[in-house]
Amino acid sequence: VLVDLGKADPEGKLCSDPSFALIDFGLAVKSASWHQDWNSSNLAGDPRYWTAPAWMAFAFGFPCVENHSNQGFLKQYLNRIDHYSVGVLGLEMLFALWDQERRFDEERVPGMTEARAAWCEFWEAAVRIFQMFHVAGPQATREFLSGAPAHGGIARVSRLLAIARERLRAVAS
């Protein structure tokens, strides 16, 4: 999302309305047929912003998502795939703009430092898979993910994001 706050007068007061623009991630599907075609389409986009079910489909095939014991994965893939990507992008922006020199005022927002640490751990794991995908190639990444232990790979990235989400919720409460 791009925001232009508008023009300001010499005193700094806004004298025009702000304008907004949405940046598309560059990929689109026909929404009318998405619910019928989802499991026969190719995966695309920036892997750093892929959902766990997208990685599951990549590593194990779409039947893994469709038949998974946790049907929340299927629901997320069908109905919330863009929400996830935009949410991850929002967190990336929040923590990328973090003022490293002055640090965060922990007294004003307790727990935010822990939330940032959890985010950084998630983001590092997501970027590592992204780098493997681009350096070693899709097949090597697929083999790594499909051969990862139950607590590694996709499960690990999902768990790290869950920890970051829990810490952010604690900050908000």
PDB file of C-alpha atoms in Angstrom:
ATOM      1  CA  VAL A   1       0.000   0.000   0.000  1.00  0.00           C
ATOM      2  CA  LEU A   2       1.386   3.364  -0.986  1.00  0.00           C
ATOM      3  CA  VAL A   3       0.188   6.451   0.846  1.00  0.00           C
ATOM      4  CA  ASP A   4       0.591  10.039  -0.287  1.00  0.00           C
ATOM      5  CA  LEU A   5      -0.426  12.186   2.657  1.00  0.00           C
ATOM      6  CA  GLY A   6      -1.249  15.077   0.380  1.00  0.00           C
ATOM      7  CA  LYS A   7       0.110  18.578   0.144  1.00  0.00           C
ATOM      8  CA  ALA A   8       0.904  20.636   3.225  1.00  0.00           C
ATOM      9  CA  ASP A   9       0.750  24.370   3.679  1.00  0.00           C
ATOM     10  CA  PRO A  10       3.757  26.293   5.092  1.00  0.00           C
ATOM     11  CA  GLU A  11       2.623  25.544   8.670  1.00  0.00           C
ATOM     12  CA  GLY A  12       2.578  21.804   7.937  1.00  0.00           C
ATOM     13  CA  LYS A  13      -1.211  21.432   7.877  1.00  0.00           C
ATOM     14  CA  LEU A  14      -2.603  19.180   5.165  1.00  0.00           C
ATOM     15  CA  CYS A  15      -4.431  21.122   2.485  1.00  0.00           C
ATOM     16  CA  SER A  16      -5.388  18.175   0.282  1.00  0.00           C
ATOM     17  CA  ASP A  17      -6.757  14.739   0.944  1.00  0.00           C
ATOM     18  CA  PRO A  18      -4.375  11.806   1.187  1.00  0.00           C
ATOM     19  CA  SER A  19      -4.390   9.290  -1.634  1.00  0.00           C
ATOM     20  CA  PHE A  20      -3.760   5.574  -1.490  1.00  0.00           C
ATOM     21  CA  ALA A  21      -2.677   2.949  -3.987  1.00  0.00           C
ATOM     22  CA  LEU A  22      -2.527  -0.807  -3.632  1.00  0.00           C
ATOM     23  CA  ILE A  23       0.480  -2.628  -5.022  1.00  0.00           C
ATOM     24  CA  ASP A  24      -0.448  -6.004  -6.481  1.00  0.00           C
ATOM     25  CA  PHE A  25       2.019  -8.830  -5.918  1.00  0.00           C
ATOM     26  CA  GLY A  26       1.935  -9.316  -9.702  1.00  0.00           C
ATOM     27  CA  LEU A  27      -0.044 -12.517  -9.947  1.00  0.00           C
ATOM     28  CA  ALA A  28      -3.719 -13.043 -10.396  1.00  0.00           C
ATOM     29  CA  VAL A  29      -6.168 -15.845 -10.958  1.00  0.00           C
ATOM     30  CA  LYS A  30      -9.734 -15.759 -12.152  1.00  0.00           C
ATOM     31  CA  SER A  31     -11.717 -15.427  -8.954  1.00  0.00           C
ATOM     32  CA  ALA A  32     -14.812 -17.012 -10.499  1.00  0.00           C
ATOM     33  CA  SER A  33     -12.995 -20.306 -11.039  1.00  0.00           C
ATOM     34  CA  TRP A  34     -10.468 -20.231  -8.176  1.00  0.00           C
ATOM     35  CA  HIS A  35     -12.405 -22.628  -5.943  1.00  0.00           C
ATOM     36  CA  GLN A  36     -12.590 -25.174  -8.779  1.00  0.00           C
ATOM     37  CA  ASP A  37      -9.077 -24.704 -10.226  1.00  0.00           C
ATOM     38  CA  TRP A  38      -6.937 -24.091  -7.126  1.00  0.00           C
ATOM     39  CA  ASN A  39      -5.500 -27.600  -7.016  1.00  0.00           C
ATOM     40  CA  SER A  40      -4.529 -27.690 -10.675  1.00  0.00           C
ATOM     41  CA  SER A  41      -2.867 -24.287 -10.861  1.00  0.00           C
ATOM     42  CA  ASN A  42       0.840 -23.610 -10.656  1.00  0.00           C
ATOM     43  CA  LEU A  43       2.312 -22.056  -7.545  1.00  0.00           C
ATOM     44  CA  ALA A  44       3.751 -18.636  -8.202  1.00  0.00           C
ATOM     45  CA  GLY A  45       4.841 -15.515  -6.416  1.00  0.00           C
ATOM     46  CA  ASP A  46       7.578 -14.674  -3.971  1.00  0.00           C
ATOM     47  CA  PRO A  47       8.167 -17.737  -1.751  1.00  0.00           C
ATOM     48  CA  ARG A  48       8.944 -15.541   1.262  1.00  0.00           C
ATOM     49  CA  TYR A  49       5.236 -14.720   1.359  1.00  0.00           C
ATOM     50  CA  TRP A  50       3.894 -18.227   0.695  1.00  0.00           C
ATOM     51  CA  THR A  51       1.550 -19.710   3.248  1.00  0.00           C
ATOM     52  CA  ALA A  52       2.310 -23.032   4.921  1.00  0.00           C
ATOM     53  CA  PRO A  53      -0.282 -24.746   2.673  1.00  0.00           C
ATOM     54  CA  ALA A  54       1.437 -23.309  -0.418  1.00  0.00           C
ATOM     55  CA  TRP A  55       4.714 -24.828   0.778  1.00  0.00           C
ATOM     56  CA  MET A  56       2.887 -28.079   1.541  1.00  0.00           C
ATOM     57  CA  ALA A  57       1.463 -28.147  -2.001  1.00  0.00           C
ATOM     58  CA  PHE A  58       4.924 -27.394  -3.379  1.00  0.00           C
ATOM     59  CA  ALA A  59       6.665 -30.144  -1.373  1.00  0.00           C
ATOM     60  CA  PHE A  60       3.981 -32.833  -1.250  1.00  0.00           C
ATOM     61  CA  GLY A  61       1.337 -31.898  -3.829  1.00  0.00           C
ATOM     62  CA  PHE A  62      -2.121 -30.401  -3.510  1.00  0.00           C
ATOM     63  CA  PRO A  63      -3.663 -33.620  -2.069  1.00  0.00           C
ATOM     64  CA  CYS A  64      -1.573 -32.988   1.064  1.00  0.00           C
ATOM     65  CA  VAL A  65      -3.381 -29.682   1.586  1.00  0.00           C
ATOM     66  CA  GLU A  66      -6.790 -31.037   0.589  1.00  0.00           C
ATOM     67  CA  ASN A  67      -6.602 -34.095   2.848  1.00  0.00           C
ATOM     68  CA  HIS A  68      -4.614 -32.650   5.766  1.00  0.00           C
ATOM     69  CA  SER A  69      -6.051 -33.390   9.202  1.00  0.00           C
ATOM     70  CA  ASN A  70      -6.014 -29.640   9.917  1.00  0.00           C
ATOM     71  CA  GLN A  71      -8.569 -28.286   7.451  1.00  0.00           C
ATOM     72  CA  GLY A  72      -7.530 -24.776   8.474  1.00  0.00           C
ATOM     73  CA  PHE A  73      -4.696 -25.142   5.959  1.00  0.00           C
ATOM     74  CA  LEU A  74      -7.177 -25.719   3.129  1.00  0.00           C
ATOM     75  CA  LYS A  75      -9.341 -22.819   4.302  1.00  0.00           C
ATOM     76  CA  GLN A  76      -6.303 -20.544   4.453  1.00  0.00           C
ATOM     77  CA  TYR A  77      -5.172 -21.545   0.965  1.00  0.00           C
ATOM     78  CA  LEU A  78      -8.619 -21.120  -0.570  1.00  0.00           C
ATOM     79  CA  ASN A  79      -9.843 -18.027   1.253  1.00  0.00           C
ATOM     80  CA  ARG A  80      -6.980 -16.228   3.000  1.00  0.00           C
ATOM     81  CA  ILE A  81      -3.860 -16.683   0.889  1.00  0.00           C
ATOM     82  CA  ASP A  82      -3.588 -12.962   0.114  1.00  0.00           C
ATOM     83  CA  HIS A  83      -4.372 -11.973   3.709  1.00  0.00           C
ATOM     84  CA  TYR A  84      -1.351 -13.965   4.847  1.00  0.00           C
ATOM     85  CA  SER A  85       0.983 -12.330   2.315  1.00  0.00           C
ATOM     86  CA  VAL A  86      -0.185  -8.825   3.134  1.00  0.00           C
ATOM     87  CA  GLY A  87       0.116  -9.558   6.862  1.00  0.00           C
ATOM     88  CA  VAL A  88       3.678 -10.828   6.495  1.00  0.00           C
ATOM     89  CA  LEU A  89       4.533  -7.789   4.373  1.00  0.00           C
ATOM     90  CA  GLY A  90       3.065  -5.503   7.051  1.00  0.00           C
ATOM     91  CA  LEU A  91       5.159  -7.144   9.755  1.00  0.00           C
ATOM     92  CA  GLU A  92       8.234  -6.961   7.544  1.00  0.00           C
ATOM     93  CA  MET A  93       7.664  -3.222   7.122  1.00  0.00           C
ATOM     94  CA  LEU A  94       7.023  -2.672  10.836  1.00  0.00           C
ATOM     95  CA  PHE A  95      10.163  -4.435  11.957  1.00  0.00           C
ATOM     96  CA  ALA A  96      12.327  -3.214   9.057  1.00  0.00           C
ATOM     97  CA  LEU A  97      11.589   0.367  10.104  1.00  0.00           C
ATOM     98  CA  TRP A  98      12.650  -0.436  13.666  1.00  0.00           C
ATOM     99  CA  ASP A  99      15.047   2.182  14.950  1.00  0.00           C
ATOM    100  CA  GLN A 100      18.108   0.112  15.826  1.00  0.00           C
ATOM    101  CA  GLU A 101      20.064   3.015  17.296  1.00  0.00           C
ATOM    102  CA  ARG A 102      17.484   4.436  19.671  1.00  0.00           C
ATOM    103  CA  ARG A 103      15.818   1.106  20.486  1.00  0.00           C
ATOM    104  CA  PHE A 104      12.204   0.746  21.345  1.00  0.00           C
ATOM    105  CA  ASP A 105      10.780   2.314  24.479  1.00  0.00           C
ATOM    106  CA  GLU A 106       9.928  -0.936  26.252  1.00  0.00           C
ATOM    107  CA  GLU A 107       8.113   0.926  29.019  1.00  0.00           C
ATOM    108  CA  ARG A 108       5.576   2.328  26.560  1.00  0.00           C
ATOM    109  CA  VAL A 109       4.874  -0.986  24.815  1.00  0.00           C
ATOM    110  CA  PRO A 110       6.014  -3.922  26.966  1.00  0.00           C
ATOM    111  CA  GLY A 111       6.878  -7.066  25.054  1.00  0.00           C
ATOM    112  CA  MET A 112       7.594  -5.443  21.718  1.00  0.00           C
ATOM    113  CA  THR A 113      11.294  -6.322  21.854  1.00  0.00           C
ATOM    114  CA  GLU A 114      10.367  -9.999  22.328  1.00  0.00           C
ATOM    115  CA  ALA A 115       7.859  -9.756  19.481  1.00  0.00           C
ATOM    116  CA  ARG A 116      10.568  -8.348  17.206  1.00  0.00           C
ATOM    117  CA  ALA A 117      12.970 -11.128  18.182  1.00  0.00           C
ATOM    118  CA  ALA A 118      10.318 -13.738  17.364  1.00  0.00           C
ATOM    119  CA  TRP A 119       9.604 -12.021  14.033  1.00  0.00           C
ATOM    120  CA  CYS A 120      13.320 -11.974  13.160  1.00  0.00           C
ATOM    121  CA  GLU A 121      13.592 -15.698  13.851  1.00  0.00           C
ATOM    122  CA  PHE A 122      10.587 -16.413  11.599  1.00  0.00           C
ATOM    123  CA  TRP A 123      11.814 -14.099   8.854  1.00  0.00           C
ATOM    124  CA  GLU A 124      15.300 -15.627   8.878  1.00  0.00           C
ATOM    125  CA  ALA A 125      13.806 -19.117   8.433  1.00  0.00           C
ATOM    126  CA  ALA A 126      11.501 -17.935   5.626  1.00  0.00           C
ATOM    127  CA  VAL A 127      14.355 -16.174   3.820  1.00  0.00           C
ATOM    128  CA  ARG A 128      16.570 -19.268   4.096  1.00  0.00           C
ATOM    129  CA  ILE A 129      13.965 -21.357   2.273  1.00  0.00           C
ATOM    130  CA  PHE A 130      13.549 -18.540  -0.274  1.00  0.00           C
ATOM    131  CA  GLN A 131      17.315 -18.474  -0.860  1.00  0.00           C
ATOM    132  CA  MET A 132      17.463 -22.249  -1.202  1.00  0.00           C
ATOM    133  CA  PHE A 133      14.646 -22.055  -3.743  1.00  0.00           C
ATOM    134  CA  HIS A 134      16.546 -19.508  -5.841  1.00  0.00           C
ATOM    135  CA  VAL A 135      20.085 -20.846  -5.421  1.00  0.00           C
ATOM    136  CA  ALA A 136      19.658 -24.625  -5.318  1.00  0.00           C
ATOM    137  CA  GLY A 137      16.461 -24.668  -7.362  1.00  0.00           C
ATOM    138  CA  PRO A 138      12.888 -25.852  -6.871  1.00  0.00           C
ATOM    139  CA  GLN A 139      13.678 -29.573  -6.945  1.00  0.00           C
ATOM    140  CA  ALA A 140      16.371 -29.369  -4.256  1.00  0.00           C
ATOM    141  CA  THR A 141      14.065 -27.241  -2.102  1.00  0.00           C
ATOM    142  CA  ARG A 142      11.197 -29.706  -2.612  1.00  0.00           C
ATOM    143  CA  GLU A 143      13.478 -32.587  -1.580  1.00  0.00           C
ATOM    144  CA  PHE A 144      14.692 -30.680   1.489  1.00  0.00           C
ATOM    145  CA  LEU A 145      11.164 -29.818   2.627  1.00  0.00           C
ATOM    146  CA  SER A 146       9.686 -33.237   1.951  1.00  0.00           C
ATOM    147  CA  GLY A 147      12.584 -34.893   3.810  1.00  0.00           C
ATOM    148  CA  ALA A 148      12.613 -32.518   6.781  1.00  0.00           C
ATOM    149  CA  PRO A 149      11.744 -33.979  10.182  1.00  0.00           C
ATOM    150  CA  ALA A 150       8.260 -33.327  11.541  1.00  0.00           C
ATOM    151  CA  HIS A 151       9.581 -30.408  13.652  1.00  0.00           C
ATOM    152  CA  GLY A 152      11.601 -28.853  10.795  1.00  0.00           C
ATOM    153  CA  GLY A 153      10.962 -27.322   7.396  1.00  0.00           C
ATOM    154  CA  ILE A 154       7.425 -26.061   6.893  1.00  0.00           C
ATOM    155  CA  ALA A 155       6.381 -26.964  10.445  1.00  0.00           C
ATOM    156  CA  ARG A 156       9.274 -24.967  11.881  1.00  0.00           C
ATOM    157  CA  VAL A 157       8.474 -21.834   9.876  1.00  0.00           C
ATOM    158  CA  SER A 158       4.796 -22.132  10.841  1.00  0.00           C
ATOM    159  CA  ARG A 159       5.717 -22.586  14.508  1.00  0.00           C
ATOM    160  CA  LEU A 160       8.037 -19.554  14.454  1.00  0.00           C
ATOM    161  CA  LEU A 161       5.314 -17.388  12.945  1.00  0.00           C
ATOM    162  CA  ALA A 162       2.859 -18.638  15.571  1.00  0.00           C
ATOM    163  CA  ILE A 163       5.296 -17.574  18.303  1.00  0.00           C
ATOM    164  CA  ALA A 164       5.665 -14.117  16.729  1.00  0.00           C
ATOM    165  CA  ARG A 165       1.865 -13.848  16.483  1.00  0.00           C
ATOM    166  CA  GLU A 166       1.470 -14.849  20.160  1.00  0.00           C
ATOM    167  CA  ARG A 167       4.008 -12.238  21.240  1.00  0.00           C
ATOM    168  CA  LEU A 168       2.329  -9.538  19.173  1.00  0.00           C
ATOM    169  CA  ARG A 169      -1.044 -10.448  20.665  1.00  0.00           C
ATOM    170  CA  ALA A 170       0.481 -10.155  24.146  1.00  0.00           C
ATOM    171  CA  VAL A 171       1.735  -6.676  23.242  1.00  0.00           C
ATOM    172  CA  ALA A 172      -1.706  -5.666  22.002  1.00  0.00           C
ATOM    173  CA  SER A 173      -3.507  -6.847  25.146  1.00  0.00           C
TER     174      SER A 173
END
